[in-house]
Amino acid sequence: MNEKKALRSMKRKKFVTNSIVHVLLSILAVIWVFPIFWVVLTSFRAEKGSYVSSFFPKSYTLDNYKSLFTNTSVLNFPKMFTNTLIIAIFSCLISTFFVLSVSYCMSRLRFKMRKKYMNMAMILGLFPSFMSMVAVYYILKSIGLSEGAMIRVALVLVYSGAAGLQFYIAKGFFDTIPKALDEAAYIDGCTKWQVFSKVTIPLSKPIIVYTVLTSFMGPWVDFIFAKVICRANADYYTVAIGLWRMLEREYIDKWYTCFAAGAVCISIPIAILFIFMQRFYTDGLSGAVKG
Amino acid sequence: MKKKFLALSMATVMCFSLAGCGSSNEKAGGASSSDKASSASSASSSSSSAASTEEEEITCKMLVWSPSEDQSKDYDEWLQTQCEAFNAEHPNWNITFEYGVCAEGDAAKLITQDPDAAADVFMMSNDQLTNLLPINAVARIGGDTEKEVKENNSETMVSSLTVDGALYGIPFTSNTWFMYYDKSVFSEDDIKNLDTMLEKGVVSFPLTNSWYLASFYAGNGCTFFGDGYDASKGIDFSGQKASDVTEYLIDLKDNKNFKIDVDGSGIAGIRDGSIKAMFSGSWDYAEVKKALGDNMGVAQLPKYTLNGEEKQMYSFAGSKAMAVSSKTEYPQVAVALARYLASESAQKSHYDIRNIIPCNTKLLENEVFQSDELVQAQNNTVANTSIIQPFITEMGNYWTPTDNFGKSLRNNEITHDNAADMTEKWNKDMNTSAVN
């Protein structure tokens, strides 16, 4: 009898704590998803203007997306989108290669300045990158990259240039790969490059996914450098500048809902890349070393 | 210990090297800019008079900045058309045009970043001079061009671009705000007084925006830098004359027929009919027209009743102008181009294509403009119910404290009890530089 009671009260206790936890979690989830949900709703809103009196749109439409991609004479969103995509692809390739190579060197090779270099990278990394934007602009200008089509090159350089300093996470990951694997490969006659490309890289898919994603996202979310470098050259604007301009006084009333549509569109390439890369997350080290 | 010392020394070295970079850049830029500026301005004043008589052969590139609408196909590529016409008018000049996008209000931001890369000819709103003059980025307009500008523009337009007797741009439109209202709700007599309007329908006003808020205070004797140019006089929002207005605004905000216009709620209210009158500028004309149709009325600012006396509201008026960079290699070409882009015919086509209200007085006598309600409203506002928006450097301290004051009003932080104190504190903030 007593036992039954105790069991029941335990059950009840468990139920109560579980309910509290679930309520708390759902509140947090709502808070977190709300802004995103709202942007998506706004992108389908049929009423114009930036001010609304109700949370849910009164009527829905696809026109915002249509005009975003067809009404290109004042704010050319497709062009900005292509610019950003090109820049993102190139800076993603370059900086992924850089980050992995540097991490590999820092993790596996021993040389004189190694520790000092790592300290230096750490300290440099502590400074906000936009601190150097004026200097970066003048350097790019002095080598002739601040005008015309070279702006794209300049932006690729800016976004991938700091890659050599961002090796800490990848290096930490490489450190966890057993050295025994490398040694076995050396005994079989591998060169350092072959060890890197044939042993280390296939074993570090999760960190490659992480590096690719972060470096691909950089150009989509950066505003400061794009603004400083593009200045008045509207043909080379990236989406960040374009979206910002849609919210300026002279455009906001007409472009507000298109802005939301644009924000949704930006998430598409990043989401595609993520879904494609996601399956590599699970792989990694499984079954590399036995015993 | 050794490691720490090394890290620290590296950090300091880096800091110094970076700091060194910054200042040397600035110095170099600053020095060369002032040199070139003086030479460019002297050249421009002498050459613009020469241009009309005999032109030497010049082949050059001209970089022109304008808002993107002026270059867009939707608006018949106004800028490109005008520039080509200019080229055709000067057979001895062989000009290749390049275009960049820069809205009138962003000119200073882009140019201060790198004055050497500024466009030869750009459009600016007159308040941009605040930041452009200290770095000598704008060339002075002299000679025939100056004479022409003074002949063809109202005194307000000319003085909005004049600093210490020197003219720095060629105006092509005025820039201010006025009142849109619903004719079916308010009669011609109603719109003369804000308080009468509030009895008949809902009025919305951007109380939290410093560009608008000053209008009430300016109506009751508060002044900006004396007549707008004397920095030593400061902004005078002190004492009874200002606190009375604050008291009025507290009541206004609590009026059930009054709504604060914020984040576009005004135009949204006009659309759904919940708001019958709002205050804005020509940029909202098309949308208001679409919402109200034939019932749309546009008018200069009303008066308001303060302690039984009628006071006139005064908006800030400014101008938008064609300006010439002091760094341009061919000042005579650049000045002539700026003059052409702000000429009578260019203003006319700017109006036809983009509804940009002209400011050329000869052009405004034209019947088309005499019968256009928007043009009339804007020009009446500039002539009767506006003060020139001051653009001396000290004006920079006005905006943020005033925005905050408007927000405090909205949030009921300012009440009848503390109105006088809060107004006094605000007055002090406006006259203190945030930087020093």
XYZ file of C-alpha atoms in Angstrom:
727
model
C 0.000 0.000 0.000
C 2.711 2.411 1.064
C 4.848 1.305 -1.776
C 2.063 2.029 -4.221
C 1.598 5.478 -2.751
C 5.288 6.219 -2.978
C 5.320 5.045 -6.563
C 2.361 7.189 -7.397
C 3.843 10.294 -5.779
C 7.078 9.657 -7.620
C 5.195 9.388 -10.859
C 3.379 12.591 -10.120
C 6.620 14.342 -9.263
C 8.127 13.191 -12.506
C 5.083 14.370 -14.406
C 5.246 17.787 -12.777
C 8.939 18.312 -13.467
C 8.551 17.068 -17.008
C 5.674 19.436 -17.650
C 7.609 22.368 -16.269
C 10.615 21.531 -18.415
C 8.504 21.127 -21.511
C 6.600 24.341 -20.968
C 9.861 26.189 -20.440
C 11.393 24.656 -23.543
C 8.412 25.473 -25.712
C 8.418 29.075 -24.494
C 12.108 29.333 -25.367
C 11.475 27.700 -28.742
C 8.696 30.153 -29.523
C 10.878 33.115 -28.562
C 13.664 31.799 -30.721
C 11.611 30.932 -33.795
C 9.318 33.942 -33.626
C 11.440 36.487 -35.521
C 12.197 34.017 -38.293
C 8.571 33.021 -38.546
C 7.617 36.680 -38.705
C 10.071 37.413 -41.527
C 8.687 34.494 -43.521
C 5.110 35.689 -42.925
C 6.019 39.249 -43.915
C 7.583 38.028 -47.128
C 4.154 36.723 -48.161
C 2.240 39.751 -46.927
C 0.020 41.433 -49.479
C -0.497 44.754 -47.651
C 2.159 47.289 -48.461
C 4.276 49.420 -46.222
C 6.446 48.865 -43.221
C 3.819 49.312 -40.529
C 1.252 46.644 -39.704
C -1.372 46.528 -37.027
C -1.742 42.750 -36.925
C 0.742 39.912 -36.551
C -0.738 37.743 -39.282
C -1.025 39.323 -42.718
C -4.569 40.020 -43.837
C -3.936 38.475 -47.229
C -1.110 36.501 -48.782
C 0.695 36.856 -52.090
C 3.780 35.753 -54.007
C 4.210 39.175 -55.606
C 6.952 40.208 -53.199
C 9.198 37.466 -54.532
C 8.195 38.225 -58.072
C 8.965 41.916 -57.844
C 12.184 41.220 -55.976
C 13.474 39.342 -58.993
C 11.793 41.253 -61.813
C 11.767 44.864 -60.625
C 15.500 45.284 -61.049
C 15.976 48.784 -62.365
C 16.373 50.574 -59.040
C 17.588 47.844 -56.705
C 18.900 44.929 -58.703
C 18.505 42.029 -56.302
C 19.300 39.162 -58.746
C 22.572 40.855 -59.597
C 23.469 41.347 -55.940
C 22.554 37.743 -55.308
C 24.837 36.524 -58.106
C 27.651 38.781 -56.910
C 27.413 37.404 -53.417
C 27.146 33.826 -54.620
C 30.294 34.166 -56.750
C 32.201 35.832 -53.942
C 30.964 33.277 -51.419
C 31.962 30.286 -53.572
C 35.460 31.547 -54.223
C 36.189 32.741 -50.724
C 34.767 29.484 -49.392
C 37.138 27.404 -51.555
C 40.178 29.526 -50.803
C 39.672 29.910 -47.095
C 38.714 26.269 -46.524
C 41.939 25.178 -48.178
C 43.906 27.723 -46.173
C 42.380 26.896 -42.840
C 42.866 23.142 -43.285
C 46.448 23.491 -44.475
C 47.454 25.840 -41.700
C 45.741 23.688 -39.088
C 47.501 20.619 -40.388
C 50.878 22.339 -40.191
C 50.208 23.609 -36.699
C 48.991 20.236 -35.529
C 51.506 17.896 -37.155
C 54.664 19.764 -38.024
C 57.184 21.092 -35.538
C 59.113 24.190 -36.509
C 60.822 27.064 -34.800
C 58.186 29.788 -34.855
C 55.218 27.484 -34.286
C 54.341 28.476 -30.726
C 55.024 32.141 -31.410
C 52.894 32.092 -34.516
C 50.038 30.545 -32.593
C 50.281 33.215 -29.906
C 50.357 35.926 -32.502
C 47.308 34.501 -34.264
C 45.483 34.350 -30.966
C 46.185 37.994 -30.176
C 45.372 39.198 -33.672
C 42.150 37.250 -33.490
C 41.133 39.172 -30.416
C 40.832 42.407 -32.360
C 37.603 43.068 -34.241
C 38.313 42.730 -37.949
C 36.576 45.952 -38.959
C 39.188 47.869 -36.991
C 41.346 47.614 -40.089
C 38.705 48.483 -42.679
C 40.078 51.889 -43.610
C 43.601 50.472 -43.931
C 42.264 47.560 -45.987
C 40.451 49.961 -48.295
C 43.566 52.030 -48.953
C 45.711 48.946 -49.505
C 43.211 47.589 -52.035
C 43.026 50.987 -53.690
C 46.791 51.248 -53.998
C 46.966 47.931 -55.850
C 44.071 48.929 -58.067
C 41.351 46.652 -56.733
C 38.874 49.314 -55.697
C 37.257 50.029 -59.061
C 35.187 48.098 -61.561
C 35.126 44.322 -61.782
C 38.152 44.064 -59.504
C 35.857 44.847 -56.573
C 34.738 41.233 -56.603
C 38.339 40.085 -56.393
C 38.917 42.543 -53.573
C 35.959 41.164 -51.632
C 37.098 37.570 -52.133
C 40.515 38.587 -50.805
C 39.008 40.339 -47.811
C 36.793 37.423 -46.853
C 39.427 34.732 -47.303
C 42.491 36.740 -46.289
C 42.182 36.172 -42.562
C 41.788 32.411 -42.996
C 45.379 31.777 -41.932
C 44.503 32.955 -38.432
C 41.347 30.950 -37.915
C 42.944 27.567 -37.478
C 42.317 27.004 -33.799
C 39.200 24.868 -34.002
C 40.409 22.761 -36.910
C 43.804 22.323 -35.277
C 42.141 21.114 -32.123
C 40.265 18.565 -34.179
C 43.392 17.379 -36.012
C 45.112 16.941 -32.646
C 42.546 14.285 -31.765
C 43.392 12.165 -34.814
C 45.908 9.554 -33.631
C 49.454 10.139 -34.785
C 49.773 6.392 -35.270
C 47.769 6.713 -38.467
C 50.236 9.237 -39.893
C 53.186 7.106 -38.908
C 51.692 4.036 -40.521
C 51.193 6.023 -43.702
C 54.792 7.326 -43.634
C 56.067 3.769 -43.257
C 54.051 2.824 -46.318
C 55.886 5.572 -48.190
C 53.476 8.499 -48.117
C 54.703 12.061 -48.462
C 53.428 14.749 -46.098
C 50.969 15.987 -48.745
C 49.654 12.474 -49.225
C 49.178 11.999 -45.495
C 47.286 15.269 -45.394
C 45.108 14.590 -48.409
C 44.620 10.836 -48.121
C 44.551 10.221 -44.362
C 43.805 13.373 -42.387
C 41.234 14.992 -44.663
C 39.002 11.924 -45.075
C 39.000 11.522 -41.312
C 38.026 15.105 -40.546
C 34.774 15.545 -42.434
C 32.886 17.207 -39.554
C 35.455 19.960 -39.242
C 35.573 20.423 -43.011
C 31.814 20.869 -43.012
C 32.133 23.432 -40.261
C 34.890 25.342 -42.084
C 33.059 25.317 -45.400
C 29.845 26.544 -43.841
C 31.370 29.373 -41.840
C 33.477 30.622 -44.730
C 30.539 30.387 -47.135
C 28.309 32.363 -44.819
C 30.818 35.189 -44.306
C 30.063 37.139 -47.498
C 26.297 36.778 -47.029
C 26.250 38.342 -43.611
C 29.084 40.867 -43.824
C 28.007 44.459 -44.295
C 30.874 46.689 -43.227
C 33.581 45.564 -45.635
C 31.199 45.306 -48.565
C 30.001 48.852 -47.924
C 33.481 50.289 -47.533
C 34.816 48.597 -50.647
C 31.818 48.906 -53.002
C 31.070 52.565 -52.180
C 29.127 53.985 -55.153
C 29.570 51.003 -57.468
C 26.025 49.672 -57.421
C 26.851 46.915 -59.933
C 28.963 45.131 -57.359
C 26.753 45.453 -54.290
C 26.310 42.329 -52.220
C 22.959 41.288 -50.775
C 23.771 42.782 -47.383
C 24.030 46.284 -48.864
C 21.000 45.696 -51.039
C 18.823 44.647 -48.131
C 20.030 47.578 -46.086
C 19.162 49.983 -48.888
C 15.645 48.589 -49.092
C 15.090 49.909 -45.585
C 16.255 53.446 -46.304
C 13.754 56.259 -46.070
C 13.051 56.612 -49.773
C 12.563 52.877 -50.346
C 11.177 51.436 -47.124
C 7.513 51.909 -47.864
C 7.696 50.211 -51.246
C 10.380 47.633 -50.557
C 9.685 46.483 -47.022
C 7.915 43.245 -47.882
C 10.448 42.584 -50.643
C 13.140 42.997 -48.013
C 11.612 40.125 -46.061
C 11.410 38.069 -49.256
C 15.084 38.838 -49.897
C 16.008 37.735 -46.397
C 14.247 34.437 -46.972
C 15.990 33.981 -50.346
C 19.419 34.437 -48.786
C 18.869 31.549 -46.445
C 18.277 29.224 -49.405
C 21.857 28.708 -50.684
C 23.151 28.400 -47.137
C 20.436 25.897 -46.273
C 21.131 23.858 -49.405
C 24.822 23.725 -48.614
C 24.066 22.732 -45.044
C 21.648 19.962 -45.973
C 24.167 18.645 -48.486
C 27.029 18.742 -45.977
C 25.029 17.523 -43.017
C 25.426 13.837 -43.720
C 29.189 14.134 -43.287
C 28.729 15.272 -39.730
C 27.978 11.742 -38.568
C 30.947 10.115 -40.291
C 34.227 11.314 -38.927
C 36.427 9.039 -36.894
C 34.267 5.921 -36.718
C 36.443 2.858 -37.168
C 39.750 4.557 -37.854
C 41.856 2.873 -35.232
C 41.170 -0.534 -33.812
C 41.983 -1.627 -30.311
C 56.920 35.104 -17.961
C 58.985 35.295 -21.092
C 56.053 34.171 -23.186
C 53.749 36.700 -21.658
C 56.216 39.463 -22.273
C 56.570 38.396 -25.881
C 52.830 38.323 -26.409
C 52.419 41.693 -24.807
C 55.183 43.307 -26.800
C 53.769 41.898 -30.006
C 50.401 43.314 -29.157
C 51.798 46.756 -28.479
C 53.909 46.714 -31.633
C 50.862 45.779 -33.618
C 48.759 48.483 -32.051
C 51.330 51.104 -32.824
C 51.847 49.999 -36.369
C 48.108 50.044 -37.009
C 47.634 53.372 -35.336
C 50.546 54.690 -37.358
C 48.886 53.551 -40.562
C 45.671 55.328 -39.752
C 47.069 58.686 -38.874
C 49.566 58.876 -41.715
C 46.824 58.082 -44.181
C 44.656 60.755 -42.753
C 47.376 63.341 -42.761
C 48.347 62.650 -46.324
C 44.727 62.739 -47.451
C 43.959 65.891 -45.531
C 46.921 67.876 -46.745
C 46.544 67.047 -50.403
C 42.818 67.667 -50.266
C 43.135 71.226 -49.064
C 45.849 71.997 -51.611
C 43.845 70.734 -54.494
C 40.661 72.276 -53.187
C 41.973 75.778 -53.300
C 43.397 75.340 -56.767
C 40.227 73.702 -58.041
C 37.990 76.395 -56.688
C 40.061 79.181 -58.131
C 40.231 77.379 -61.452
C 36.513 76.808 -61.513
C 35.646 80.403 -60.876
C 37.868 81.642 -63.662
C 37.186 78.904 -66.164
C 33.412 78.812 -66.012
C 33.354 82.291 -67.433
C 35.809 81.285 -70.130
C 33.788 78.215 -71.075
C 31.039 80.212 -72.694
C 33.354 82.008 -75.088
C 35.981 79.637 -76.466
C 36.422 76.015 -75.443
C 39.730 74.223 -75.631
C 39.788 70.606 -76.745
C 39.419 68.264 -73.831
C 39.099 64.522 -73.703
C 38.241 63.322 -70.257
C 36.304 61.023 -68.009
C 33.569 62.320 -65.756
C 32.358 60.283 -62.824
C 28.830 61.287 -61.854
C 26.978 60.144 -58.736
C 23.229 60.180 -58.394
C 20.490 58.178 -56.679
C 19.824 54.958 -58.573
C 16.402 56.131 -59.783
C 18.021 58.781 -61.959
C 19.937 56.099 -63.816
C 17.207 53.493 -63.967
C 15.304 52.431 -67.060
C 12.042 52.890 -65.152
C 12.738 56.596 -65.146
C 14.010 56.858 -68.718
C 17.643 57.010 -67.625
C 17.347 60.699 -66.848
C 20.990 61.141 -65.896
C 22.426 59.347 -68.920
C 20.157 61.274 -71.269
C 21.108 64.618 -69.752
C 24.816 63.821 -69.774
C 24.778 62.796 -73.427
C 22.881 65.954 -74.301
C 25.534 67.947 -72.475
C 28.254 66.190 -74.425
C 26.501 66.990 -77.683
C 26.255 70.640 -76.714
C 30.006 70.918 -76.318
C 31.578 69.679 -79.565
C 35.112 70.419 -78.409
C 34.804 68.263 -75.354
C 34.963 64.534 -75.706
C 33.665 63.192 -72.430
C 33.263 59.607 -71.340
C 30.743 59.352 -68.539
C 30.838 56.920 -65.673
C 28.025 56.630 -63.200
C 27.904 55.693 -59.549
C 25.050 55.333 -57.117
C 24.905 57.653 -54.143
C 21.746 59.146 -52.688
C 21.836 62.874 -51.919
C 21.847 62.191 -48.194
C 24.809 59.788 -48.357
C 27.255 62.018 -50.227
C 29.228 63.035 -47.155
C 29.505 59.471 -45.892
C 30.996 58.228 -49.153
C 33.220 61.203 -49.797
C 34.728 61.496 -46.343
C 35.832 57.873 -46.631
C 38.075 58.706 -49.569
C 37.876 62.247 -50.964
C 40.278 61.382 -53.799
C 37.871 58.800 -55.172
C 34.857 61.130 -55.070
C 32.799 61.711 -58.186
C 33.562 64.795 -60.265
C 29.926 65.818 -60.077
C 27.589 64.571 -57.374
C 24.215 65.330 -55.899
C 23.923 66.293 -52.277
C 21.377 67.631 -49.876
C 22.604 70.911 -48.422
C 23.101 69.545 -44.894
C 25.928 67.391 -46.267
C 28.033 70.549 -46.357
C 28.421 70.182 -42.584
C 30.791 67.290 -43.147
C 32.116 68.097 -46.604
C 33.396 71.605 -45.938
C 35.830 70.746 -43.124
C 37.693 68.355 -45.445
C 37.502 70.758 -48.415
C 35.782 68.214 -50.605
C 33.422 70.580 -52.432
C 34.565 73.160 -54.927
C 33.320 76.694 -54.634
C 31.059 77.803 -57.457
C 32.021 81.155 -58.868
C 31.870 83.408 -61.920
C 28.941 83.244 -64.341
C 27.538 80.129 -62.762
C 27.229 81.816 -59.393
C 25.505 84.787 -60.979
C 23.090 82.530 -62.807
C 22.229 80.578 -59.657
C 21.488 83.785 -57.778
C 19.295 85.115 -60.580
C 17.215 81.981 -60.978
C 16.650 80.862 -57.413
C 14.863 82.156 -54.380
C 16.907 83.678 -51.608
C 16.204 80.644 -49.401
C 17.670 78.249 -51.951
C 20.820 80.285 -52.458
C 21.466 80.850 -48.786
C 20.969 77.152 -48.028
C 24.147 76.507 -50.038
C 26.144 79.548 -49.053
C 28.749 79.542 -46.332
C 30.691 82.713 -45.512
C 29.606 84.275 -48.764
C 30.786 81.371 -50.912
C 28.375 79.235 -52.944
C 29.020 75.484 -52.899
C 26.369 73.935 -55.096
C 23.772 74.492 -57.791
C 20.294 73.805 -56.363
C 17.830 71.700 -58.373
C 15.088 71.097 -55.843
C 13.959 72.123 -52.419
C 13.648 69.661 -49.580
C 11.156 69.995 -46.783
C 8.025 68.465 -45.310
C 4.434 69.644 -45.265
C 0.934 68.354 -44.643
C -1.182 65.765 -46.456
C -4.848 65.682 -45.504
C -8.165 64.197 -46.472
C -10.308 66.862 -48.143
C -13.501 65.047 -47.243
C -12.737 65.522 -43.551
C -11.071 68.909 -43.331
C -12.156 72.117 -45.037
C -9.877 74.850 -46.352
C -10.442 76.753 -43.127
C -9.814 73.795 -40.848
C -6.324 73.196 -42.120
C -5.153 76.585 -40.950
C -5.070 75.441 -37.359
C -3.882 72.130 -36.005
C -6.194 72.259 -33.002
C -9.241 72.769 -35.207
C -8.133 69.772 -37.236
C -7.821 67.649 -34.117
C -11.483 68.267 -33.345
C -12.569 66.945 -36.740
C -10.331 63.975 -37.443
C -7.273 61.952 -36.525
C -3.957 63.670 -37.166
C -0.601 61.904 -37.109
C 2.730 63.619 -36.543
C 6.248 62.139 -36.191
C 6.833 63.435 -32.691
C 9.838 61.207 -32.081
C 11.730 62.445 -35.122
C 14.000 65.414 -34.547
C 13.602 66.673 -38.109
C 9.931 67.325 -37.384
C 9.826 68.030 -33.662
C 11.554 71.415 -33.871
C 8.655 72.890 -35.875
C 6.559 73.559 -32.765
C 9.421 75.175 -30.888
C 10.531 77.296 -33.811
C 6.996 78.668 -33.873
C 7.291 80.067 -30.381
C 10.497 82.012 -30.729
C 13.097 79.313 -30.189
C 16.028 79.895 -32.491
C 18.946 78.022 -34.021
C 22.274 79.845 -33.936
C 20.736 83.301 -34.200
C 19.693 83.403 -37.823
C 21.145 79.955 -38.512
C 24.811 80.715 -39.046
C 26.189 82.149 -35.830
C 27.668 79.265 -33.862
C 28.375 81.443 -30.834
C 24.672 82.055 -30.269
C 23.937 78.332 -29.963
C 20.523 76.709 -30.038
C 18.140 78.697 -27.871
C 15.413 76.431 -26.486
C 15.564 77.883 -22.995
C 13.089 79.291 -20.534
C 9.365 79.817 -20.744
C 9.100 79.951 -24.532
C 10.288 76.367 -24.869
C 8.669 74.853 -21.770
C 5.276 76.231 -22.839
C 5.601 74.271 -26.076
C 6.588 71.141 -24.168
C 3.433 71.512 -22.072
C 1.409 71.872 -25.265
C 2.978 68.745 -26.738
C 2.165 66.703 -23.628
C -1.508 67.579 -24.074
C -1.279 67.012 -27.817
C 0.133 63.521 -27.316
C -2.728 62.655 -24.942
C -5.364 63.933 -27.353
C -7.456 60.977 -28.502
C -7.423 62.268 -32.070
C -3.652 62.423 -32.186
C -1.361 59.569 -33.180
C 2.399 59.528 -33.204
C 3.724 58.655 -36.646
C 6.514 56.146 -36.201
C 7.929 53.372 -38.433
C 5.530 54.209 -41.240
C 2.350 54.057 -39.163
C 1.200 57.361 -40.670
C 1.072 56.204 -44.277
C -0.394 52.863 -43.165
C -3.143 54.761 -41.328
C -3.870 56.883 -44.389
C -4.232 53.677 -46.391
C -6.685 52.026 -44.042
C -8.532 55.254 -43.267
C -7.739 55.451 -39.565
C -5.645 58.596 -40.034
C -6.911 61.659 -41.860
C -3.864 63.922 -41.954
C -0.132 63.337 -41.796
C 3.112 65.251 -42.150
C 5.682 64.120 -44.674
C 7.475 65.168 -47.829
C 7.189 64.794 -51.582
C 8.584 61.242 -51.400
C 5.242 60.000 -50.028
C 3.150 61.831 -52.627
C 2.519 58.881 -54.942
C 1.436 56.592 -52.105
C -0.855 59.146 -50.469
C -2.388 59.957 -53.831
C -3.051 56.271 -54.418
C -4.719 55.953 -51.022
C -6.838 59.122 -51.013
C -7.342 59.775 -54.729
C -9.222 62.993 -55.416
C -9.733 63.603 -51.722
C -6.040 64.208 -51.248
C -5.080 67.663 -50.103
C -1.581 69.074 -49.717
C -0.877 72.225 -47.813
C 1.692 74.249 -45.990
C 1.992 73.772 -42.239
C -0.900 74.838 -40.005
C -0.760 77.065 -36.946
C -1.319 75.769 -33.454
C -2.961 77.425 -30.480
C -0.639 77.941 -27.542
C -2.216 79.473 -24.449
C -4.852 81.162 -26.570
C -2.432 82.546 -29.124
C -1.968 81.195 -32.634
C 1.601 80.176 -33.432
C 2.884 79.103 -36.823
C 4.723 75.785 -37.156
C 8.000 76.030 -39.053
C 9.603 73.079 -40.820
C 13.249 72.727 -41.690
C 13.842 73.564 -45.327
C 16.887 72.628 -47.286
C 17.878 72.090 -50.860
C 19.345 69.398 -53.003
C 22.105 70.522 -55.275
C 24.614 69.508 -57.906
C 28.061 69.834 -56.416
C 31.535 69.586 -57.872
C 34.348 67.728 -56.182
C 37.378 69.808 -55.350
C 39.518 66.885 -56.565
C 38.250 66.921 -60.129
C 40.928 67.193 -62.793
C 38.783 69.250 -65.143
C 36.919 71.756 -62.999
C 35.702 73.729 -66.013
C 34.003 70.629 -67.458
C 32.642 69.518 -64.092
C 31.169 72.922 -63.249
C 29.606 73.218 -66.694
C 28.115 69.737 -66.321
C 26.737 70.496 -62.851
C 25.259 73.704 -64.216
C 23.673 71.797 -67.081
C 22.216 69.085 -64.822
C 20.570 71.755 -62.661
C 19.485 73.920 -65.582
C 15.920 74.902 -66.414
C 15.453 72.192 -69.021
C 17.023 69.485 -66.872
C 14.795 70.437 -63.931
C 11.777 70.320 -66.211
C 12.536 66.805 -67.383
C 13.439 65.761 -63.855
C 9.958 66.855 -62.850
C 8.281 65.135 -65.798
C 10.079 61.874 -65.171
C 10.509 61.637 -61.435
C 8.240 64.300 -59.959
C 11.250 66.167 -58.576
C 9.910 69.610 -57.749
C 11.946 72.278 -59.528
C 13.276 75.341 -57.751
C 14.199 77.487 -60.748
C 12.028 80.566 -60.319
C 11.650 81.192 -64.066
C 10.508 77.630 -64.572
C 8.058 77.812 -61.680
C 6.185 80.663 -63.378
C 5.151 78.116 -65.968
C 1.467 77.256 -65.837
C 2.100 73.554 -65.345
C 3.696 74.262 -62.006
C 1.272 76.967 -60.981
C -1.545 74.426 -61.137
C 0.294 71.495 -59.518
C -0.850 71.158 -55.915
C 2.267 69.341 -54.726
C 4.604 71.947 -56.211
C 2.487 74.716 -54.737
C 2.383 73.095 -51.301
C 6.111 72.534 -51.180
C 6.980 75.978 -52.446
C 4.476 77.660 -50.123
C 5.985 75.741 -47.252
C 9.486 76.827 -48.176
C 8.366 80.419 -48.647
C 5.960 80.837 -45.695
C 6.295 78.180 -43.052
C 9.893 77.078 -42.932
C 13.262 78.025 -41.575
C 16.521 77.074 -43.255
C 17.892 73.948 -41.685
C 21.188 75.084 -40.164
C 24.173 73.166 -41.437
C 27.039 74.547 -39.404
C 29.017 71.873 -37.572
C 27.400 72.574 -34.194
C 24.036 71.531 -35.620
C 25.321 67.942 -35.369
C 24.629 68.036 -31.619
C 20.962 68.766 -32.155
C 19.679 65.488 -33.582
C 20.272 62.764 -30.997
C 19.180 64.660 -27.851
C 16.064 65.770 -29.708
C 15.218 62.238 -30.834
C 15.560 61.172 -27.222
C 13.416 64.051 -26.021
C 10.674 63.011 -28.447
C 10.879 59.447 -27.186
C 10.654 60.587 -23.569
C 7.533 62.526 -24.517
C 6.013 59.423 -26.080
C 6.913 57.254 -23.088
C 5.220 59.639 -20.647
C 8.539 60.362 -18.961
C 7.901 64.049 -19.456
C 4.895 65.290 -17.532
C 3.427 68.642 -16.648
C 5.362 68.478 -13.391
C 8.833 68.174 -14.855
C 8.308 69.756 -18.295
C 10.326 72.872 -17.515
C 13.270 70.936 -16.058
C 13.362 68.404 -18.854
C 13.221 71.105 -21.515
C 16.056 72.952 -19.840
C 18.145 69.781 -19.690
C 17.437 69.060 -23.336
C 18.484 72.598 -24.223
C 21.756 72.017 -22.392
C 22.380 68.693 -24.179
C 21.837 70.265 -27.589
C 24.428 72.902 -26.886
C 27.057 70.469 -25.671
C 29.219 68.625 -28.110
C 28.932 64.868 -27.659
C 32.497 64.393 -28.821
C 34.445 66.688 -26.557
